[in-house]
Amino acid sequence: MKTLLTLNHHIRNKKKYKSATDLVIGIPKGLFYHEHSRLWEKFFENLGCKVIVSEDTNKEILNYGIKHCSNETCLPVKVFHGHVYSLKDKVDYIFIPRYTSVDKNEYTCPKFCGLPDMSLLNLKGSIRVLEVKLHIDKDINFTFESLKELAKNINVEYNNVVEAFKNAVDLFHKNEEEKLRDGLNQVNKSKKLAVSVLGHPYVIYDNYMSMRLIGKLKNKNIDVYTPMSLDRETKRRNAYPFQGKVFWGVGFENLGSAFTFAEDENINGIIYLSPFACGVDAFIVEFIERRFKTHYKVPFLKLTIDEHTGEAGFDTRIEAFLDMIGCD
C-alpha cells in the first residue's frame, strides 16, 4: 500500500493520463512467461498496476495465433500471438519484453528480439505494447533506457520504475537461490523409471503444446527430469561442443542437459520435444543425435510438433518408446 501512495504522489498530468493504479497490464502466457513470469508480474505489481495473465493455451488461442501469423512462423510464436490477441480488449497495455541476451555470451532466438514489433505488425496496431529491453551481453544500460521509456508511457517517475524493477529482480534471484537449496542435480536412485524431457520451457511446460507429456509420464509412475532440474553451471560445463563459446542460451540449456543426463545411469531415456520450423533446434538436436550415436547408449526420442499434430499418433510414439525402456 505504501508503494501505491508513493506512486500516486508522483503521477504527472493527472487529467491527461490514467494513474498507474488504474492501469491494467496484460501478460501473455507464452515464450518468456514460463521462465520469468514472477519477475514481470512482481514488477508491475510493485508499480501498483493490475496484472492480467492470459488463460492457459487452448484451441481458441492457437487458432487466433494461426490467423495472425504467416505459415512459416514457428508454433510457439503463433501460440504467443494467440495469447496477445486474447488479451487485447481486456487491458490497457500488453507487456512484451525485448530479449536479446540474458547473460554474457548467450543470445536468445531472434524471434525474442523482434517480438514487440512482430506482435504490433501482425495484430495491425490493435494493441498497445510496453516493453523492457534486455541485452545483458552488450550493455545493461539498454534496460535502464527502456525503463525510462516505459516510465513515460505509464506516467510514473523513473526512479520509482527503477526501484520496482530492482525489487522484482531481487525477488526473482531469491526464488532461484531457493530452488538451488531444494536440491538440483539429484536424480533419484529408485526402482522407478526416470526419463528426461528436453526442449524449450515454453513448449515442455505448456500443457496444450506438449499434449501433457510430462503429466502422462508421471501418470505411468515415471520420474521426470527437465533442464530446470540441473543448475546453470553444470549445463554450461557439459554443453559440448560450445563450452565457453558464444551460443544461444537455450542451446546451452539443452545440450548441457542432454549430455549430463546421458552420463547418469539412473536416467532410462531422453525425449526431446521440438516445435516444427525451429531454427535453433535444427542445430541443437543434430549435435545431440550425433554425439549420442558415438558416446552413449541411452534411448533417445525426438518428437516434432506443430498445429496439425494429432494426439493419438503422438501418444503411440511415446508408448513405443516406453516399451523400449521397459515401462509396463
GROMACS .gro file of C-alpha atoms in nm:
model
  328
    1MET     CA    1   0.000   0.000   0.000
    2LYS     CA    2   0.287   0.236   0.080
    3THR     CA    3   0.421   0.185  -0.273
    4LEU     CA    4   0.088   0.280  -0.425
    5LEU     CA    5   0.072   0.600  -0.220
    6THR     CA    6   0.425   0.690  -0.322
    7LEU     CA    7   0.348   0.633  -0.689
    8ASN     CA    8   0.030   0.835  -0.674
    9HIS     CA    9   0.225   1.126  -0.531
   10HIS     CA   10   0.446   1.132  -0.836
   11ILE     CA   11   0.189   1.086  -1.109
   12ARG     CA   12   0.205   1.370  -1.358
   13ASN     CA   13  -0.065   1.525  -1.573
   14LYS     CA   14  -0.345   1.360  -1.384
   15LYS     CA   15  -0.611   1.498  -1.613
   16LYS     CA   16  -0.450   1.360  -1.923
   17TYR     CA   17  -0.332   1.016  -1.812
   18LYS     CA   18  -0.455   0.731  -1.600
   19SER     CA   19  -0.258   0.675  -1.285
   20ALA     CA   20  -0.051   0.359  -1.262
   21THR     CA   21  -0.302   0.217  -1.018
   22ASP     CA   22  -0.573   0.247  -1.285
   23LEU     CA   23  -0.372   0.066  -1.550
   24VAL     CA   24  -0.438  -0.294  -1.640
   25ILE     CA   25  -0.135  -0.471  -1.783
   26GLY     CA   26  -0.174  -0.791  -1.983
   27ILE     CA   27   0.098  -1.056  -1.977
   28PRO     CA   28   0.071  -1.329  -2.245
   29LYS     CA   29   0.126  -1.680  -2.110
   30GLY     CA   30   0.377  -1.780  -2.373
   31LEU     CA   31   0.751  -1.774  -2.455
   32PHE     CA   32   0.928  -1.569  -2.180
   33TYR     CA   33   0.641  -1.625  -1.935
   34HIS     CA   34   0.740  -1.981  -1.847
   35GLU     CA   35   1.078  -1.871  -1.706
   36HIS     CA   36   1.025  -1.514  -1.593
   37SER     CA   37   0.658  -1.482  -1.506
   38ARG     CA   38   0.717  -1.396  -1.141
   39LEU     CA   39   0.973  -1.127  -1.233
   40TRP     CA   40   0.739  -0.931  -1.458
   41GLU     CA   41   0.424  -0.983  -1.255
   42LYS     CA   42   0.603  -0.856  -0.946
   43PHE     CA   43   0.746  -0.559  -1.141
   44PHE     CA   44   0.403  -0.430  -1.239
   45GLU     CA   45   0.253  -0.515  -0.902
   46ASN     CA   46   0.526  -0.301  -0.743
   47LEU     CA   47   0.411  -0.014  -0.965
   48GLY     CA   48   0.055  -0.058  -0.842
   49CYS     CA   49  -0.079  -0.185  -1.174
   50LYS     CA   50  -0.338  -0.458  -1.206
   51VAL     CA   51  -0.195  -0.756  -1.392
   52ILE     CA   52  -0.398  -0.995  -1.606
   53VAL     CA   53  -0.227  -1.309  -1.735
   54SER     CA   54  -0.387  -1.478  -2.035
   55GLU     CA   55  -0.551  -1.820  -1.995
   56ASP     CA   56  -0.366  -2.144  -2.042
   57THR     CA   57  -0.313  -2.224  -2.410
   58ASN     CA   58  -0.620  -2.380  -2.570
   59LYS     CA   59  -0.761  -2.443  -2.916
   60GLU     CA   60  -0.913  -2.095  -2.943
   61ILE     CA   61  -0.586  -1.924  -2.854
   62LEU     CA   62  -0.396  -2.139  -3.103
   63ASN     CA   63  -0.645  -2.050  -3.377
   64TYR     CA   64  -0.604  -1.678  -3.301
   65GLY     CA   65  -0.231  -1.719  -3.344
   66ILE     CA   66  -0.260  -1.916  -3.668
   67LYS     CA   67  -0.490  -1.649  -3.810
   68HIS     CA   68  -0.250  -1.363  -3.738
   69CYS     CA   69   0.086  -1.521  -3.827
   70SER     CA   70   0.238  -1.639  -4.152
   71ASN     CA   71   0.254  -2.014  -4.219
   72GLU     CA   72   0.633  -2.015  -4.176
   73THR     CA   73   0.614  -1.888  -3.818
   74CYS     CA   74   0.710  -2.148  -3.557
   75LEU     CA   75   0.438  -2.293  -3.334
   76PRO     CA   76   0.537  -2.118  -3.005
   77VAL     CA   77   0.529  -1.774  -3.173
   78LYS     CA   78   0.187  -1.849  -3.322
   79VAL     CA   79   0.065  -1.951  -2.978
   80PHE     CA   80   0.214  -1.635  -2.829
   81HIS     CA   81   0.023  -1.419  -3.079
   82GLY     CA   82  -0.293  -1.602  -2.978
   83HIS     CA   83  -0.233  -1.511  -2.616
   84VAL     CA   84  -0.173  -1.146  -2.711
   85TYR     CA   85  -0.492  -1.137  -2.917
   86SER     CA   86  -0.693  -1.289  -2.631
   87LEU     CA   87  -0.586  -1.001  -2.406
   88LYS     CA   88  -0.626  -0.708  -2.643
   89ASP     CA   89  -0.974  -0.598  -2.532
   90LYS     CA   90  -0.918  -0.663  -2.162
   91VAL     CA   91  -0.616  -0.448  -2.082
   92ASP     CA   92  -0.464  -0.103  -2.135
   93TYR     CA   93  -0.123  -0.232  -2.235
   94ILE     CA   94   0.025  -0.569  -2.323
   95PHE     CA   95   0.372  -0.629  -2.188
   96ILE     CA   96   0.614  -0.786  -2.436
   97PRO     CA   97   0.980  -0.766  -2.330
   98ARG     CA   98   1.252  -0.749  -2.594
   99TYR     CA   99   1.507  -1.017  -2.504
  100THR     CA  100   1.837  -1.018  -2.692
  101SER     CA  101   2.064  -1.169  -2.427
  102VAL     CA  102   2.004  -1.255  -2.063
  103ASP     CA  103   2.363  -1.347  -1.979
  104LYS     CA  104   2.716  -1.292  -2.101
  105ASN     CA  105   2.798  -1.475  -2.427
  106GLU     CA  106   2.443  -1.609  -2.450
  107TYR     CA  107   2.184  -1.492  -2.700
  108THR     CA  108   1.815  -1.556  -2.742
  109CYS     CA  109   1.643  -1.685  -3.051
  110PRO     CA  110   1.596  -1.395  -3.298
  111LYS     CA  111   1.218  -1.412  -3.255
  112PHE     CA  112   1.257  -1.282  -2.899
  113CYS     CA  113   1.450  -0.975  -3.025
  114GLY     CA  114   1.168  -0.865  -3.253
  115LEU     CA  115   0.869  -0.990  -3.058
  116PRO     CA  116   0.717  -0.646  -2.974
  117ASP     CA  117   0.746  -0.532  -3.338
  118MET     CA  118   0.619  -0.863  -3.473
  119SER     CA  119   0.314  -0.853  -3.247
  120LEU     CA  120   0.228  -0.493  -3.338
  121LEU     CA  121   0.265  -0.568  -3.709
  122ASN     CA  122   0.072  -0.894  -3.711
  123LEU     CA  123  -0.211  -0.755  -3.500
  124LYS     CA  124  -0.217  -0.442  -3.715
  125GLY     CA  125  -0.174  -0.190  -3.435
  126SER     CA  126  -0.479  -0.310  -3.241
  127ILE     CA  127  -0.274  -0.334  -2.921
  128ARG     CA  128  -0.061  -0.100  -2.711
  129VAL     CA  129   0.268  -0.254  -2.610
  130LEU     CA  130   0.501  -0.187  -2.318
  131GLU     CA  131   0.848  -0.332  -2.346
  132VAL     CA  132   1.166  -0.364  -2.143
  133LYS     CA  133   1.487  -0.439  -2.330
  134LEU     CA  134   1.731  -0.700  -2.202
  135HIS     CA  135   2.069  -0.714  -2.374
  136ILE     CA  136   2.294  -0.819  -2.088
  137ASP     CA  137   2.584  -0.933  -2.308
  138LYS     CA  138   2.627  -0.586  -2.458
  139ASP     CA  139   2.515  -0.321  -2.211
  140ILE     CA  140   2.290  -0.321  -1.906
  141ASN     CA  141   2.208   0.044  -1.985
  142PHE     CA  142   1.979  -0.075  -2.265
  143THR     CA  143   1.750  -0.197  -1.992
  144PHE     CA  144   1.752   0.128  -1.798
  145GLU     CA  145   1.695   0.334  -2.113
  146SER     CA  146   1.390   0.120  -2.189
  147LEU     CA  147   1.269   0.167  -1.831
  148LYS     CA  148   1.278   0.544  -1.893
  149GLU     CA  149   1.054   0.499  -2.195
  150LEU     CA  150   0.819   0.274  -2.001
  151ALA     CA  151   0.804   0.532  -1.720
  152LYS     CA  152   0.692   0.798  -1.969
  153ASN     CA  153   0.427   0.572  -2.118
  154ILE     CA  154   0.264   0.488  -1.786
  155ASN     CA  155   0.331   0.831  -1.638
  156VAL     CA  156   0.534   0.720  -1.338
  157GLU     CA  157   0.855   0.873  -1.205
  158TYR     CA  158   1.158   0.698  -1.350
  159ASN     CA  159   1.314   0.640  -1.008
  160ASN     CA  160   1.002   0.457  -0.895
  161VAL     CA  161   1.010   0.236  -1.202
  162VAL     CA  162   1.376   0.151  -1.140
  163GLU     CA  163   1.302   0.073  -0.776
  164ALA     CA  164   1.012  -0.153  -0.877
  165PHE     CA  165   1.234  -0.331  -1.127
  166LYS     CA  166   1.521  -0.385  -0.884
  167ASN     CA  167   1.283  -0.517  -0.621
  168ALA     CA  168   1.134  -0.764  -0.870
  169VAL     CA  169   1.480  -0.877  -0.984
  170ASP     CA  170   1.592  -0.931  -0.623
  171LEU     CA  171   1.284  -1.143  -0.554
  172PHE     CA  172   1.341  -1.341  -0.873
  173HIS     CA  173   1.702  -1.420  -0.777
  174LYS     CA  174   1.597  -1.512  -0.424
  175ASN     CA  175   1.347  -1.763  -0.564
  176GLU     CA  176   1.614  -1.906  -0.794
  177GLU     CA  177   1.851  -1.950  -0.500
  178GLU     CA  178   1.580  -2.130  -0.305
  179LYS     CA  179   1.541  -2.373  -0.593
  180LEU     CA  180   1.913  -2.449  -0.569
  181ARG     CA  181   1.881  -2.517  -0.198
  182ASP     CA  182   1.593  -2.751  -0.272
  183GLY     CA  183   1.839  -2.983  -0.442
  184LEU     CA  184   1.910  -2.964  -0.812
  185ASN     CA  185   2.121  -3.222  -0.996
  186GLN     CA  186   1.972  -3.505  -0.793
  187VAL     CA  187   1.830  -3.792  -0.999
  188ASN     CA  188   1.660  -4.028  -0.758
  189LYS     CA  189   1.821  -4.369  -0.725
  190SER     CA  190   1.496  -4.561  -0.701
  191LYS     CA  191   1.337  -4.858  -0.871
  192LYS     CA  192   1.115  -4.623  -1.069
  193LEU     CA  193   1.199  -4.545  -1.431
  194ALA     CA  194   1.339  -4.198  -1.492
  195VAL     CA  195   1.303  -4.002  -1.817
  196SER     CA  196   1.446  -3.665  -1.913
  197VAL     CA  197   1.222  -3.434  -2.117
  198LEU     CA  198   1.422  -3.170  -2.306
  199GLY     CA  199   1.311  -2.872  -2.512
  200HIS     CA  200   1.220  -2.506  -2.479
  201PRO     CA  201   1.047  -2.428  -2.147
  202TYR     CA  202   0.759  -2.262  -2.333
  203VAL     CA  203   0.695  -2.592  -2.511
  204ILE     CA  204   0.751  -2.860  -2.249
  205TYR     CA  205   0.568  -2.666  -1.973
  206ASP     CA  206   0.275  -2.564  -2.196
  207ASN     CA  207   0.025  -2.845  -2.146
  208TYR     CA  208  -0.156  -2.778  -2.474
  209MET     CA  209   0.151  -2.767  -2.699
  210SER     CA  210   0.323  -3.056  -2.521
  211MET     CA  211   0.000  -3.258  -2.505
  212ARG     CA  212   0.063  -3.302  -2.133
  213LEU     CA  213   0.373  -3.510  -2.199
  214ILE     CA  214   0.521  -3.462  -1.852
  215GLY     CA  215   0.188  -3.547  -1.686
  216LYS     CA  216   0.146  -3.859  -1.899
  217LEU     CA  217   0.489  -3.985  -1.796
  218LYS     CA  218   0.424  -3.916  -1.429
  219ASN     CA  219   0.090  -4.096  -1.451
  220LYS     CA  220   0.287  -4.403  -1.550
  221ASN     CA  221   0.489  -4.372  -1.229
  222ILE     CA  222   0.794  -4.238  -1.413
  223ASP     CA  223   1.021  -3.974  -1.260
  224VAL     CA  224   1.066  -3.681  -1.499
  225TYR     CA  225   1.368  -3.450  -1.521
  226THR     CA  226   1.399  -3.137  -1.736
  227PRO     CA  227   1.673  -2.876  -1.792
  228MET     CA  228   1.529  -2.697  -1.488
  229SER     CA  229   1.635  -2.997  -1.277
  230LEU     CA  230   2.002  -2.902  -1.327
  231ASP     CA  231   2.198  -2.597  -1.217
  232ARG     CA  232   2.328  -2.345  -1.468
  233GLU     CA  233   2.699  -2.423  -1.422
  234THR     CA  234   2.654  -2.797  -1.481
  235LYS     CA  235   2.470  -2.733  -1.807
  236ARG     CA  236   2.730  -2.483  -1.937
  237ARG     CA  237   3.016  -2.718  -1.844
  238ASN     CA  238   2.863  -3.008  -2.037
  239ALA     CA  239   2.728  -2.820  -2.340
  240TYR     CA  240   2.955  -2.990  -2.594
  241PRO     CA  241   3.091  -2.851  -2.828
  242PHE     CA  242   3.008  -2.494  -2.721
  243GLN     CA  243   3.152  -2.477  -2.370
  244GLY     CA  244   3.298  -2.127  -2.318
  245LYS     CA  245   3.180  -2.001  -2.655
  246VAL     CA  246   2.907  -1.762  -2.763
  247PHE     CA  247   2.588  -1.958  -2.826
  248TRP     CA  248   2.212  -1.949  -2.777
  249GLY     CA  249   2.107  -1.967  -2.414
  250VAL     CA  250   1.853  -2.240  -2.485
  251GLY     CA  251   2.129  -2.426  -2.668
  252PHE     CA  252   2.342  -2.435  -2.354
  253GLU     CA  253   2.041  -2.548  -2.154
  254ASN     CA  254   1.951  -2.842  -2.378
  255LEU     CA  255   2.297  -2.952  -2.491
  256GLY     CA  256   2.425  -2.941  -2.135
  257SER     CA  257   2.120  -3.124  -2.002
  258ALA     CA  258   2.130  -3.393  -2.270
  259PHE     CA  259   2.492  -3.486  -2.204
  260THR     CA  260   2.457  -3.458  -1.825
  261PHE     CA  261   2.156  -3.689  -1.815
  262ALA     CA  262   2.315  -3.927  -2.069
  263GLU     CA  263   2.604  -3.980  -1.824
  264ASP     CA  264   2.363  -4.064  -1.540
  265GLU     CA  265   2.295  -4.437  -1.513
  266ASN     CA  266   1.966  -4.363  -1.334
  267ILE     CA  267   1.817  -4.199  -1.645
  268ASN     CA  268   1.645  -4.461  -1.863
  269GLY     CA  269   1.559  -4.247  -2.165
  270ILE     CA  270   1.559  -3.895  -2.307
  271ILE     CA  271   1.278  -3.730  -2.505
  272TYR     CA  272   1.336  -3.405  -2.696
  273LEU     CA  273   1.017  -3.214  -2.776
  274SER     CA  274   1.075  -2.972  -3.063
  275PRO     CA  275   0.835  -2.735  -3.244
  276PHE     CA  276   0.832  -2.760  -3.622
  277ALA     CA  277   1.041  -2.496  -3.803
  278CYS     CA  278   1.256  -2.416  -3.501
  279GLY     CA  279   1.587  -2.295  -3.641
  280VAL     CA  280   1.767  -2.323  -3.307
  281ASP     CA  281   1.659  -2.684  -3.254
  282ALA     CA  282   1.779  -2.772  -3.604
  283PHE     CA  283   2.133  -2.723  -3.469
  284ILE     CA  284   2.090  -2.843  -3.113
  285VAL     CA  285   1.917  -3.174  -3.188
  286GLU     CA  286   2.169  -3.252  -3.462
  287PHE     CA  287   2.458  -3.211  -3.215
  288ILE     CA  288   2.280  -3.427  -2.958
  289GLU     CA  289   2.196  -3.707  -3.201
  290ARG     CA  290   2.548  -3.720  -3.348
  291ARG     CA  291   2.715  -3.745  -3.007
  292PHE     CA  292   2.463  -3.994  -2.872
  293LYS     CA  293   2.541  -4.230  -3.162
  294THR     CA  294   2.911  -4.241  -3.074
  295HIS     CA  295   2.923  -4.192  -2.696
  296TYR     CA  296   2.602  -4.308  -2.526
  297LYS     CA  297   2.355  -4.595  -2.523
  298VAL     CA  298   2.064  -4.420  -2.353
  299PRO     CA  299   1.749  -4.434  -2.575
  300PHE     CA  300   1.667  -4.100  -2.738
  301LEU     CA  301   1.337  -3.992  -2.895
  302LYS     CA  302   1.282  -3.669  -3.087
  303LEU     CA  303   0.920  -3.560  -3.118
  304THR     CA  304   0.838  -3.273  -3.356
  305ILE     CA  305   0.507  -3.098  -3.309
  306ASP     CA  306   0.307  -2.837  -3.498
  307GLU     CA  307  -0.055  -2.721  -3.504
  308HIS     CA  308  -0.154  -3.028  -3.708
  309THR     CA  309  -0.005  -3.290  -3.477
  310GLY     CA  310  -0.263  -3.544  -3.365
  311GLU     CA  311  -0.255  -3.660  -3.005
  312ALA     CA  312  -0.326  -4.026  -3.094
  313GLY     CA  313  -0.015  -4.053  -3.309
  314PHE     CA  314   0.185  -3.858  -3.052
  315ASP     CA  315   0.080  -4.100  -2.776
  316THR     CA  316   0.159  -4.402  -2.992
  317ARG     CA  317   0.520  -4.289  -3.031
  318ILE     CA  318   0.552  -4.231  -2.657
  319GLU     CA  319   0.408  -4.575  -2.582
  320ALA     CA  320   0.654  -4.740  -2.821
  321PHE     CA  321   0.942  -4.553  -2.658
  322LEU     CA  322   0.829  -4.650  -2.309
  323ASP     CA  323   0.801  -5.015  -2.415
  324MET     CA  324   1.162  -4.993  -2.535
  325ILE     CA  325   1.290  -4.868  -2.198
  326GLY     CA  326   1.095  -5.131  -2.006
  327CYS     CA  327   0.785  -4.949  -1.886
  328ASP     CA  328   0.497  -5.186  -1.810
   0.00000   0.00000   0.00000
